């Protein structure tokens, strides 16, 4: 059995960045990345955007060119599903009994798409959107004529997929169980704007209604029956209702965590020698009053990866990077900084009608988060205001003719 100083499970944004950062920060020990994936590390955000639209080939999704990993002496074991960990003897074990001894283990395994649990959920033609293989299946089905698509879930992934499918001329019905889209991550002004944008583009939105069952024509999905009794015909169903964190092997070592794996400010789990980062890691978030939750974003995975790499290089650092996120739908660029989980005031700056505005979330007179629609200037300036926790003047803040950075309380 080969021994590695660091074994990283997962080659997504978190795992790949952890390996890159380790070398950047001067780590000279041996590094192995293992992944269930069969492709070298690649980016997921384009999967529901340019890759689904056929505007970006897979090669341009690669996080680094294939030769990079060799040149940095980072070994990669692909098609390798880790199913158990012997935390006492520091060994990670794969489904096909490959064994990897580690000094430290970084669990960066992300999650699997949450699928429906109603009758018909396993029919052919029902797809999640998490991996290249998922999107390749969707594209193949589109090429073979799928025209009427039902998207379940009004979060970012579902909305982005709906936007691409409309752009390529498919009929799209989007079903969201809650009364508005993006309700878990954005204020009403943003939800209203996004809903109206999709409606104008021809998406048939069904809000506040659930899925009762998927109906099949033989093995293949042919429709969706909603909880209000309405039947929607479908050639394909795309499910975008979040992820289930992939954490079972770590949980079986005794690591704590109700929602993913709990980690401290240095990304350490409760089990010695095991760290966790990215979508599957749950921690007390300094930007949300210390509430515990998982953050699913490239920023979070990459910044946690940097933290764990520094810790493994012996630096005394803690993870407290400001969360940020983006989404592209049609010609609209949405950018978010901070977390709008707790605020007492939401101020609109700019013109919603002209699709160039920001929704600024404040608490106790300070900006805590911002959602920007085609408004990068505000986004950049708000990040600094959030980080510095500066007191702002709400009247100046609401005046879009005054730069956001000048809305500071006099
Ligand atoms: C369609 C889509 C669009 C997105 N768009 C955006 C966006 O616009 N902006 C943004 O900030 N974020 C976006 N995200 C979220 C972002 O991609 C994730 O937050 C990010 O990929 C998390 O990185 P990660 O390394 O934690 O997990 P992942 O990227 O999911 O990587 C997990 C890795 O672990 C491997 N793995 C899992 N279990 C095992 C196991 N038992 N053994 C071995 N390997 C295992 C997987 O194969 C994979 O390689 C999007 C995500 C999706 C799916």
Short mmCIF file of C-alpha atoms and ligand atoms in Angstrom, two decimals:
data_model
loop_
_atom_site.label_atom_id
_atom_site.label_comp_id
_atom_site.label_asym_id
_atom_site.label_seq_id
_atom_site.Cartn_x
_atom_site.Cartn_y
_atom_site.Cartn_z
CA UNK A 1 0.00 0.00 0.00
CA UNK A 2 1.36 3.38 -1.00
CA UNK A 3 1.57 6.12 1.62
CA UNK A 4 0.83 9.77 0.83
CA UNK A 5 1.37 12.80 3.03
CA UNK A 6 -1.97 14.17 1.81
CA UNK A 7 -4.84 12.28 0.20
CA UNK A 8 -7.60 14.48 -1.21
CA UNK A 9 -10.95 12.84 -1.95
CA UNK A 10 -12.71 14.72 -4.74
CA UNK A 11 -11.38 16.54 -7.79
CA UNK A 12 -13.97 19.32 -7.93
CA UNK A 13 -13.23 22.96 -7.18
CA UNK A 14 -12.33 22.21 -3.57
CA UNK A 15 -10.13 19.16 -4.09
CA UNK A 16 -8.29 20.50 -7.13
CA UNK A 17 -7.65 23.88 -5.50
CA UNK A 18 -6.38 22.22 -2.32
CA UNK A 19 -3.74 20.36 -4.35
CA UNK A 20 -2.82 23.48 -6.37
CA UNK A 21 -2.56 25.63 -3.24
CA UNK A 22 -0.48 23.09 -1.36
CA UNK A 23 2.18 23.32 -4.07
CA UNK A 24 1.79 27.11 -4.29
CA UNK A 25 2.43 27.45 -0.56
CA UNK A 26 5.55 25.29 -0.81
CA UNK A 27 4.28 21.88 0.33
CA UNK A 28 6.89 19.31 -0.75
CA UNK A 29 5.24 16.11 0.48
CA UNK A 30 3.40 13.57 -1.67
CA UNK A 31 -0.16 14.41 -2.78
CA UNK A 32 -2.81 12.07 -4.18
CA UNK A 33 -6.23 13.17 -5.43
CA UNK A 34 -8.86 10.47 -5.85
CA UNK A 35 -12.21 10.86 -7.50
CA UNK A 36 -15.25 8.97 -8.62
CA UNK A 37 -15.11 11.15 -11.73
CA UNK A 38 -13.54 9.63 -14.81
CA UNK A 39 -12.43 13.02 -16.17
CA UNK A 40 -9.58 15.18 -14.86
CA UNK A 41 -10.66 18.07 -12.58
CA UNK A 42 -13.23 20.30 -14.27
CA UNK A 43 -15.48 23.26 -13.45
CA UNK A 44 -19.15 22.67 -12.73
CA UNK A 45 -20.71 26.15 -13.20
CA UNK A 46 -20.60 25.98 -17.03
CA UNK A 47 -22.55 22.70 -16.95
CA UNK A 48 -25.88 24.53 -16.64
CA UNK A 49 -24.70 27.43 -18.79
CA UNK A 50 -22.25 27.38 -21.74
CA UNK A 51 -21.67 23.61 -21.78
CA UNK A 52 -25.40 22.81 -21.88
CA UNK A 53 -25.83 25.47 -24.58
CA UNK A 54 -23.03 23.88 -26.63
CA UNK A 55 -21.03 27.14 -26.46
CA UNK A 56 -18.03 25.71 -24.60
CA UNK A 57 -16.38 22.35 -25.28
CA UNK A 58 -15.45 20.12 -22.35
CA UNK A 59 -11.71 20.83 -22.79
CA UNK A 60 -12.37 24.44 -21.79
CA UNK A 61 -13.95 23.31 -18.52
CA UNK A 62 -10.72 21.74 -17.27
CA UNK A 63 -9.44 23.44 -14.12
CA UNK A 64 -5.84 22.94 -15.35
CA UNK A 65 -4.42 21.39 -18.54
CA UNK A 66 -3.90 17.62 -18.16
CA UNK A 67 -0.06 17.94 -17.98
CA UNK A 68 -0.24 20.41 -15.05
CA UNK A 69 -0.85 17.72 -12.43
CA UNK A 70 2.19 15.66 -13.41
CA UNK A 71 4.36 18.74 -13.56
CA UNK A 72 3.40 19.55 -9.94
CA UNK A 73 3.87 15.94 -8.81
CA UNK A 74 0.19 15.61 -7.92
CA UNK A 75 -1.00 12.06 -8.51
CA UNK A 76 -4.61 11.49 -9.60
CA UNK A 77 -6.59 8.28 -9.29
CA UNK A 78 -9.81 8.56 -11.30
CA UNK A 79 -12.85 6.28 -11.34
CA UNK A 80 -12.11 5.58 -7.71
CA UNK A 81 -15.01 5.65 -5.27
CA UNK A 82 -13.90 5.87 -1.63
CA UNK A 83 -16.34 3.87 0.46
CA UNK A 84 -14.64 3.62 3.81
CA UNK A 85 -11.92 5.15 5.94
CA UNK A 86 -9.92 3.48 8.65
CA UNK A 87 -9.33 6.59 10.71
CA UNK A 88 -7.12 4.80 13.28
CA UNK A 89 -4.61 3.52 10.78
CA UNK A 90 -5.14 6.45 8.36
CA UNK A 91 -6.23 4.47 5.31
CA UNK A 92 -8.87 5.40 2.70
CA UNK A 93 -10.41 2.39 0.90
CA UNK A 94 -12.16 2.35 -2.45
CA UNK A 95 -15.11 0.27 -3.64
CA UNK A 96 -12.70 -1.96 -5.61
CA UNK A 97 -10.43 -2.29 -2.56
CA UNK A 98 -7.69 0.12 -3.56
CA UNK A 99 -6.07 1.33 -0.33
CA UNK A 100 -4.36 4.66 0.22
CA UNK A 101 -2.51 5.42 3.42
CA UNK A 102 -2.53 9.10 4.35
CA UNK A 103 -0.90 11.50 6.74
CA UNK A 104 -3.82 13.90 6.36
CA UNK A 105 -7.07 13.32 4.51
CA UNK A 106 -8.99 16.19 2.87
CA UNK A 107 -12.60 15.19 2.21
CA UNK A 108 -13.81 17.37 -0.68
CA UNK A 109 -16.53 15.10 -2.06
CA UNK A 110 -19.27 17.68 -2.72
CA UNK A 111 -22.67 16.10 -3.14
CA UNK A 112 -25.03 14.15 -5.33
CA UNK A 113 -28.07 15.83 -6.88
CA UNK A 114 -31.13 15.38 -4.71
CA UNK A 115 -33.70 13.57 -6.85
CA UNK A 116 -37.47 13.36 -6.44
CA UNK A 117 -38.91 10.67 -4.19
CA UNK A 118 -42.40 10.57 -5.73
CA UNK A 119 -43.76 7.73 -7.92
CA UNK A 120 -42.12 7.74 -11.36
CA UNK A 121 -38.96 9.46 -10.10
CA UNK A 122 -36.76 6.77 -11.67
CA UNK A 123 -38.22 6.83 -15.16
CA UNK A 124 -35.87 7.33 -18.09
CA UNK A 125 -35.60 10.93 -19.20
CA UNK A 126 -35.38 12.31 -15.64
CA UNK A 127 -32.03 14.03 -15.09
CA UNK A 128 -30.08 15.74 -12.34
CA UNK A 129 -27.45 18.36 -13.25
CA UNK A 130 -24.22 17.81 -11.36
CA UNK A 131 -21.68 16.13 -13.63
CA UNK A 132 -20.53 16.23 -17.21
CA UNK A 133 -22.23 12.85 -17.72
CA UNK A 134 -25.58 14.28 -16.53
CA UNK A 135 -25.38 17.12 -19.05
CA UNK A 136 -24.18 14.86 -21.85
CA UNK A 137 -27.30 12.74 -21.30
CA UNK A 138 -29.50 15.85 -21.42
CA UNK A 139 -27.82 17.07 -24.61
CA UNK A 140 -28.19 13.63 -26.25
CA UNK A 141 -31.88 13.65 -25.43
CA UNK A 142 -32.28 17.18 -26.84
CA UNK A 143 -30.52 16.08 -30.02
CA UNK A 144 -32.86 13.15 -30.39
CA UNK A 145 -35.84 15.48 -30.30
CA UNK A 146 -36.85 16.17 -26.68
CA UNK A 147 -38.86 19.37 -27.00
CA UNK A 148 -41.19 19.73 -24.01
CA UNK A 149 -39.04 20.06 -20.90
CA UNK A 150 -40.22 20.35 -17.31
CA UNK A 151 -37.64 21.81 -14.93
CA UNK A 152 -38.29 21.06 -11.27
CA UNK A 153 -36.78 23.63 -8.90
CA UNK A 154 -36.46 27.39 -9.09
CA UNK A 155 -32.93 27.67 -7.66
CA UNK A 156 -29.94 28.81 -9.69
CA UNK A 157 -29.32 25.49 -11.46
CA UNK A 158 -32.95 25.06 -12.56
CA UNK A 159 -33.24 28.68 -13.69
CA UNK A 160 -29.98 28.57 -15.64
CA UNK A 161 -31.00 25.35 -17.36
CA UNK A 162 -34.41 26.86 -18.20
CA UNK A 163 -32.71 29.93 -19.72
CA UNK A 164 -30.48 27.81 -21.95
CA UNK A 165 -33.37 25.57 -23.03
CA UNK A 166 -35.48 28.58 -24.02
CA UNK A 167 -32.55 30.05 -25.94
CA UNK A 168 -32.33 26.88 -28.00
CA UNK A 169 -36.07 26.97 -28.64
CA UNK A 170 -37.46 24.31 -26.33
CA UNK A 171 -40.81 24.57 -24.52
CA UNK A 172 -40.06 24.96 -20.82
CA UNK A 173 -42.30 24.67 -17.78
CA UNK A 174 -40.54 25.43 -14.48
CA UNK A 175 -42.14 24.10 -11.29
CA UNK A 176 -41.20 25.56 -7.90
CA UNK A 177 -42.84 24.33 -4.70
CA UNK A 178 -42.31 27.62 -2.83
CA UNK A 179 -44.22 30.78 -3.78
CA UNK A 180 -41.22 32.40 -5.46
CA UNK A 181 -37.96 31.38 -7.16
CA UNK A 182 -34.61 31.85 -5.38
CA UNK A 183 -36.54 32.24 -2.12
CA UNK A 184 -33.79 30.67 -0.03
CA UNK A 185 -31.04 32.97 -1.29
CA UNK A 186 -32.50 36.30 -2.44
CA UNK A 187 -35.06 38.95 -1.52
CA UNK A 188 -38.43 39.38 -3.19
CA UNK A 189 -37.29 42.13 -5.57
CA UNK A 190 -34.76 39.75 -7.11
CA UNK A 191 -37.26 36.87 -7.27
CA UNK A 192 -39.86 39.11 -8.95
CA UNK A 193 -37.31 40.37 -11.46
CA UNK A 194 -36.06 36.86 -12.30
CA UNK A 195 -39.61 35.50 -12.61
CA UNK A 196 -40.63 38.30 -14.93
CA UNK A 197 -37.47 37.84 -17.04
CA UNK A 198 -38.19 34.12 -17.49
CA UNK A 199 -41.87 34.73 -18.22
CA UNK A 200 -40.92 37.28 -20.90
CA UNK A 201 -38.59 34.70 -22.42
CA UNK A 202 -41.47 32.22 -22.63
CA UNK A 203 -40.90 30.00 -19.59
CA UNK A 204 -44.20 28.78 -18.13
CA UNK A 205 -43.66 29.27 -14.37
CA UNK A 206 -45.72 27.22 -11.91
CA UNK A 207 -45.02 28.56 -8.42
CA UNK A 208 -46.20 27.30 -5.05
CA UNK A 209 -47.06 23.86 -6.35
CA UNK A 210 -45.36 20.51 -5.84
CA UNK A 211 -44.86 17.40 -7.92
CA UNK A 212 -47.24 14.52 -7.12
CA UNK A 213 -45.81 11.98 -9.54
CA UNK A 214 -44.02 11.54 -12.81
CA UNK A 215 -46.00 9.72 -15.44
CA UNK A 216 -44.39 7.24 -17.81
CA UNK A 217 -44.99 5.94 -21.26
CA UNK A 218 -43.43 2.54 -20.68
CA UNK A 219 -40.03 3.17 -19.04
CA UNK A 220 -39.80 6.73 -20.26
CA UNK A 221 -41.16 9.87 -18.65
CA UNK A 222 -44.06 11.43 -20.54
CA UNK A 223 -45.44 13.93 -18.07
CA UNK A 224 -45.54 15.48 -14.63
CA UNK A 225 -48.60 15.51 -12.41
CA UNK A 226 -48.62 18.45 -10.01
CA UNK A 227 -50.14 18.50 -6.53
CA UNK A 228 -52.92 20.77 -7.83
CA UNK A 229 -53.94 17.95 -10.20
CA UNK A 230 -52.63 19.57 -13.38
CA UNK A 231 -50.82 17.28 -15.83
CA UNK A 232 -47.91 18.70 -17.84
CA UNK A 233 -46.71 16.66 -20.81
CA UNK A 234 -42.91 16.24 -20.89
CA UNK A 235 -40.29 14.62 -23.11
CA UNK A 236 -37.69 15.26 -20.43
CA UNK A 237 -37.61 16.31 -16.77
CA UNK A 238 -34.66 18.16 -15.25
CA UNK A 239 -34.45 18.11 -11.47
CA UNK A 240 -32.62 20.97 -9.75
CA UNK A 241 -33.64 20.71 -6.11
CA UNK A 242 -30.27 20.82 -4.37
CA UNK A 243 -27.74 18.24 -3.31
CA UNK A 244 -27.25 15.57 -0.71
CA UNK A 245 -23.73 15.95 0.69
CA UNK A 246 -21.50 12.95 -0.04
CA UNK A 247 -20.19 12.23 3.43
CA UNK A 248 -21.07 8.68 4.48
CA UNK A 249 -17.51 7.25 4.70
CA UNK A 250 -16.43 10.17 6.90
CA UNK A 251 -19.56 9.95 9.03
CA UNK A 252 -18.81 6.28 9.69
CA UNK A 253 -15.46 7.28 11.26
CA UNK A 254 -17.51 9.07 13.93
CA UNK A 255 -17.19 12.58 12.49
CA UNK A 256 -20.03 14.84 13.62
CA UNK A 257 -22.47 16.58 11.28
CA UNK A 258 -26.21 16.70 10.72
CA UNK A 259 -25.96 18.52 7.41
CA UNK A 260 -22.69 17.43 5.83
CA UNK A 261 -19.55 17.25 7.97
CA UNK A 262 -18.94 19.74 10.77
CA UNK A 263 -15.63 21.54 10.53
CA UNK A 264 -13.90 24.17 12.62
CA UNK A 265 -12.30 27.39 11.39
CA UNK A 266 -9.31 25.43 10.11
CA UNK A 267 -11.51 22.96 8.21
CA UNK A 268 -10.77 20.15 10.69
CA UNK A 269 -13.48 17.57 11.25
CA UNK A 270 -13.98 16.09 14.72
CA UNK A 271 -11.80 13.10 13.67
CA UNK A 272 -8.02 13.49 13.93
CA UNK A 273 -6.24 13.77 10.58
CA UNK A 274 -9.41 14.38 8.54
CA UNK A 275 -10.31 17.79 7.08
CA UNK A 276 -13.35 18.66 4.99
CA UNK A 277 -13.96 21.51 2.55
CA UNK A 278 -16.43 22.74 -0.06
CA UNK A 279 -20.09 21.85 -0.58
CA UNK A 280 -20.04 19.00 1.96
CA UNK A 281 -18.53 20.98 4.86
CA UNK A 282 -20.72 22.66 7.47
CA UNK A 283 -19.36 25.44 9.67
CA UNK A 284 -20.23 28.50 11.75
CA UNK A 285 -20.39 31.30 9.20
CA UNK A 286 -18.95 34.62 10.39
CA UNK A 287 -20.97 36.43 7.68
CA UNK A 288 -24.26 35.04 9.00
CA UNK A 289 -23.91 35.72 12.72
CA UNK A 290 -22.17 32.39 13.34
CA UNK A 291 -25.02 30.23 12.06
CA UNK A 292 -24.01 26.74 10.97
CA UNK A 293 -24.64 25.79 7.36
CA UNK A 294 -23.03 24.57 4.18
CA UNK A 295 -22.27 27.01 1.39
CA UNK A 296 -22.45 25.70 -2.17
CA UNK A 297 -20.25 27.92 -4.32
CA UNK A 298 -16.95 27.95 -6.15
CA UNK A 299 -15.71 30.76 -3.89
CA UNK A 300 -16.40 28.74 -0.75
CA UNK A 301 -14.77 25.56 -2.10
CA UNK A 302 -11.69 27.45 -3.35
CA UNK A 303 -11.21 29.59 -0.25
CA UNK A 304 -11.66 26.63 2.11
CA UNK A 305 -9.10 24.80 -0.05
CA UNK A 306 -6.64 27.65 0.42
CA UNK A 307 -7.23 27.55 4.16
CA UNK A 308 -6.65 23.81 4.46
CA UNK A 309 -3.52 24.05 2.31
CA UNK A 310 -2.10 26.78 4.55
CA UNK A 311 -2.95 24.79 7.67
CA UNK A 312 -1.20 21.72 6.22
CA UNK A 313 1.81 23.94 5.49
CA UNK A 314 1.92 24.85 9.18
CA UNK A 315 0.37 28.31 8.96
CA UNK A 316 -1.95 29.52 11.71
CA UNK A 317 -4.93 30.71 9.64
CA UNK A 318 -8.70 30.55 9.93
CA UNK A 319 -11.39 30.50 7.25
CA UNK A 320 -13.46 33.66 7.13
CA UNK A 321 -13.58 34.71 3.45
CA UNK A 322 -16.54 36.80 2.32
CA UNK A 323 -19.01 34.62 0.36
CA UNK A 324 -19.70 35.60 -3.24
CA UNK A 325 -21.59 33.99 -6.11
CA UNK A 326 -22.66 34.60 -9.67
CA UNK A 327 -25.24 33.33 -12.16
CA UNK A 328 -25.87 34.00 -15.86
CA UNK A 329 -29.39 33.75 -17.28
CA UNK A 330 -30.14 35.01 -20.82
CA UNK A 331 -28.24 38.33 -21.09
CA UNK A 332 -28.44 38.95 -17.38
CA UNK A 333 -25.52 38.69 -14.98
CA UNK A 334 -26.44 38.24 -11.34
CA UNK A 335 -23.72 38.74 -8.74
CA UNK A 336 -24.04 38.28 -5.01
CA UNK A 337 -21.71 39.17 -2.15
CA UNK A 338 -22.33 38.40 1.50
CA UNK A 339 -25.22 36.34 2.85
CA UNK A 340 -28.72 37.77 3.05
CA UNK A 341 -29.84 35.41 5.81
CA UNK A 342 -30.42 38.15 8.39
CA UNK A 343 -31.27 41.78 7.56
CA UNK A 344 -33.63 44.51 8.71
CA UNK A 345 -33.72 46.60 5.54
CA UNK A 346 -33.47 45.83 1.80
CA UNK A 347 -32.80 48.86 -0.41
CA UNK A 348 -33.15 48.92 -4.20
CA UNK A 349 -30.57 50.99 -6.11
CA UNK A 350 -30.96 51.63 -9.82
CA UNK A 351 -33.64 50.63 -12.31
CA UNK A 352 -35.43 47.29 -12.11
CA UNK A 353 -37.29 48.13 -15.35
CA UNK A 354 -33.98 48.62 -17.18
CA UNK A 355 -32.53 45.44 -15.65
CA UNK A 356 -29.64 47.31 -14.04
CA UNK A 357 -30.00 47.50 -10.29
CA UNK A 358 -28.90 46.17 -6.92
CA UNK A 359 -30.72 44.96 -3.86
CA UNK A 360 -28.68 45.96 -0.82
CA UNK A 361 -29.35 44.12 2.44
CA UNK A 362 -28.55 46.04 5.64
CA UNK A 363 -28.53 45.17 9.31
CA UNK A 364 -28.11 47.71 12.08
CA UNK A 365 -27.13 50.35 9.51
CA UNK A 366 -24.41 48.25 7.86
CA UNK A 367 -24.42 46.49 4.49
CA UNK A 368 -24.40 42.72 5.03
CA UNK A 369 -25.09 41.49 1.48
CA UNK A 370 -25.90 42.59 -2.04
CA UNK A 371 -27.53 41.06 -5.12
CA UNK A 372 -26.59 42.89 -8.31
CA UNK A 373 -28.29 42.61 -11.68
CA UNK A 374 -26.01 43.78 -14.49
CA UNK A 375 -24.37 46.10 -11.99
CA UNK A 376 -20.77 45.02 -11.42
CA UNK A 377 -19.71 48.44 -10.12
CA UNK A 378 -22.03 48.15 -7.11
CA UNK A 379 -20.94 44.57 -6.58
CA UNK A 380 -17.26 45.49 -6.36
CA UNK A 381 -17.88 48.47 -4.07
CA UNK A 382 -20.31 46.57 -1.83
CA UNK A 383 -17.78 43.85 -1.15
CA UNK A 384 -15.51 46.44 0.47
CA UNK A 385 -18.39 47.94 2.48
CA UNK A 386 -19.44 44.51 3.75
CA UNK A 387 -15.89 43.53 4.69
CA UNK A 388 -15.18 46.80 6.48
CA UNK A 389 -18.58 46.67 8.24
CA UNK A 390 -18.88 50.43 7.66
CA UNK A 391 -22.00 52.34 8.82
CA UNK A 392 -23.97 53.64 5.83
CA UNK A 393 -26.48 56.44 5.25
CA UNK A 394 -29.68 54.72 3.95
CA UNK A 395 -30.79 57.80 1.98
CA UNK A 396 -27.49 58.09 0.08
CA UNK A 397 -27.49 54.29 -0.32
CA UNK A 398 -30.82 54.38 -2.18
CA UNK A 399 -29.60 57.09 -4.57
CA UNK A 400 -28.02 55.26 -7.51
CA UNK A 401 -26.43 58.50 -8.76
CA UNK A 402 -24.15 58.38 -5.70
CA UNK A 403 -21.47 55.67 -5.94
CA UNK A 404 -22.14 52.95 -3.39
CA UNK A 405 -18.76 53.50 -1.73
CA UNK A 406 -19.84 57.09 -0.97
CA UNK A 407 -22.97 56.02 0.92
CA UNK A 408 -20.93 55.89 4.10
CA UNK A 409 -22.52 57.64 7.08
CA UNK A 410 -21.00 61.16 7.42
C1 LIG B 1 -24.80 22.91 -12.73
C2 LIG B 1 -24.11 23.69 -11.65
C3 LIG B 1 -23.93 25.06 -11.81
C4 LIG B 1 -23.28 25.79 -10.82
N1 LIG B 1 -23.10 27.14 -11.00
C5 LIG B 1 -22.39 27.84 -10.08
C6 LIG B 1 -22.10 29.23 -10.26
O1 LIG B 1 -22.52 29.83 -11.25
N2 LIG B 1 -21.36 29.87 -9.32
C7 LIG B 1 -20.87 29.23 -8.20
O2 LIG B 1 -20.20 29.84 -7.37
N3 LIG B 1 -21.16 27.91 -8.00
C8 LIG B 1 -21.89 27.22 -8.89
N4 LIG B 1 -22.15 25.88 -8.69
C9 LIG B 1 -21.72 25.25 -7.44
C10 LIG B 1 -20.27 24.82 -7.51
O3 LIG B 1 -20.00 24.14 -8.69
C11 LIG B 1 -19.96 23.97 -6.30
O4 LIG B 1 -20.18 24.75 -5.16
C12 LIG B 1 -18.55 23.44 -6.34
O5 LIG B 1 -18.37 22.58 -7.43
C13 LIG B 1 -18.23 22.72 -5.04
O6 LIG B 1 -16.97 22.14 -5.14
P1 LIG B 1 -16.61 20.85 -4.28
O7 LIG B 1 -15.18 20.56 -4.58
O8 LIG B 1 -17.04 21.03 -2.90
O9 LIG B 1 -17.55 19.68 -4.85
P2 LIG B 1 -17.70 19.09 -6.31
O10 LIG B 1 -17.33 20.08 -7.33
O11 LIG B 1 -19.04 18.47 -6.35
O12 LIG B 1 -16.61 17.93 -6.36
C14 LIG B 1 -16.78 16.76 -5.61
C15 LIG B 1 -15.85 15.70 -6.12
O13 LIG B 1 -15.84 14.59 -5.24
C16 LIG B 1 -15.96 13.38 -5.98
N5 LIG B 1 -16.51 12.37 -5.06
C17 LIG B 1 -17.70 12.41 -4.40
N6 LIG B 1 -17.82 11.35 -3.58
C18 LIG B 1 -16.68 10.62 -3.73
C19 LIG B 1 -16.21 9.41 -3.15
N7 LIG B 1 -16.91 8.74 -2.24
N8 LIG B 1 -15.01 8.95 -3.57
C20 LIG B 1 -14.28 9.61 -4.49
N9 LIG B 1 -14.68 10.77 -5.05
C21 LIG B 1 -15.85 11.27 -4.68
C22 LIG B 1 -16.84 13.78 -7.14
O14 LIG B 1 -16.73 12.85 -8.17
C23 LIG B 1 -16.22 15.14 -7.48
O15 LIG B 1 -15.02 15.00 -8.18
C24 LIG B 1 -22.82 25.13 -9.66
C25 LIG B 1 -22.99 23.75 -9.51
C26 LIG B 1 -23.63 23.03 -10.49
C27 LIG B 1 -23.83 21.56 -10.32
#
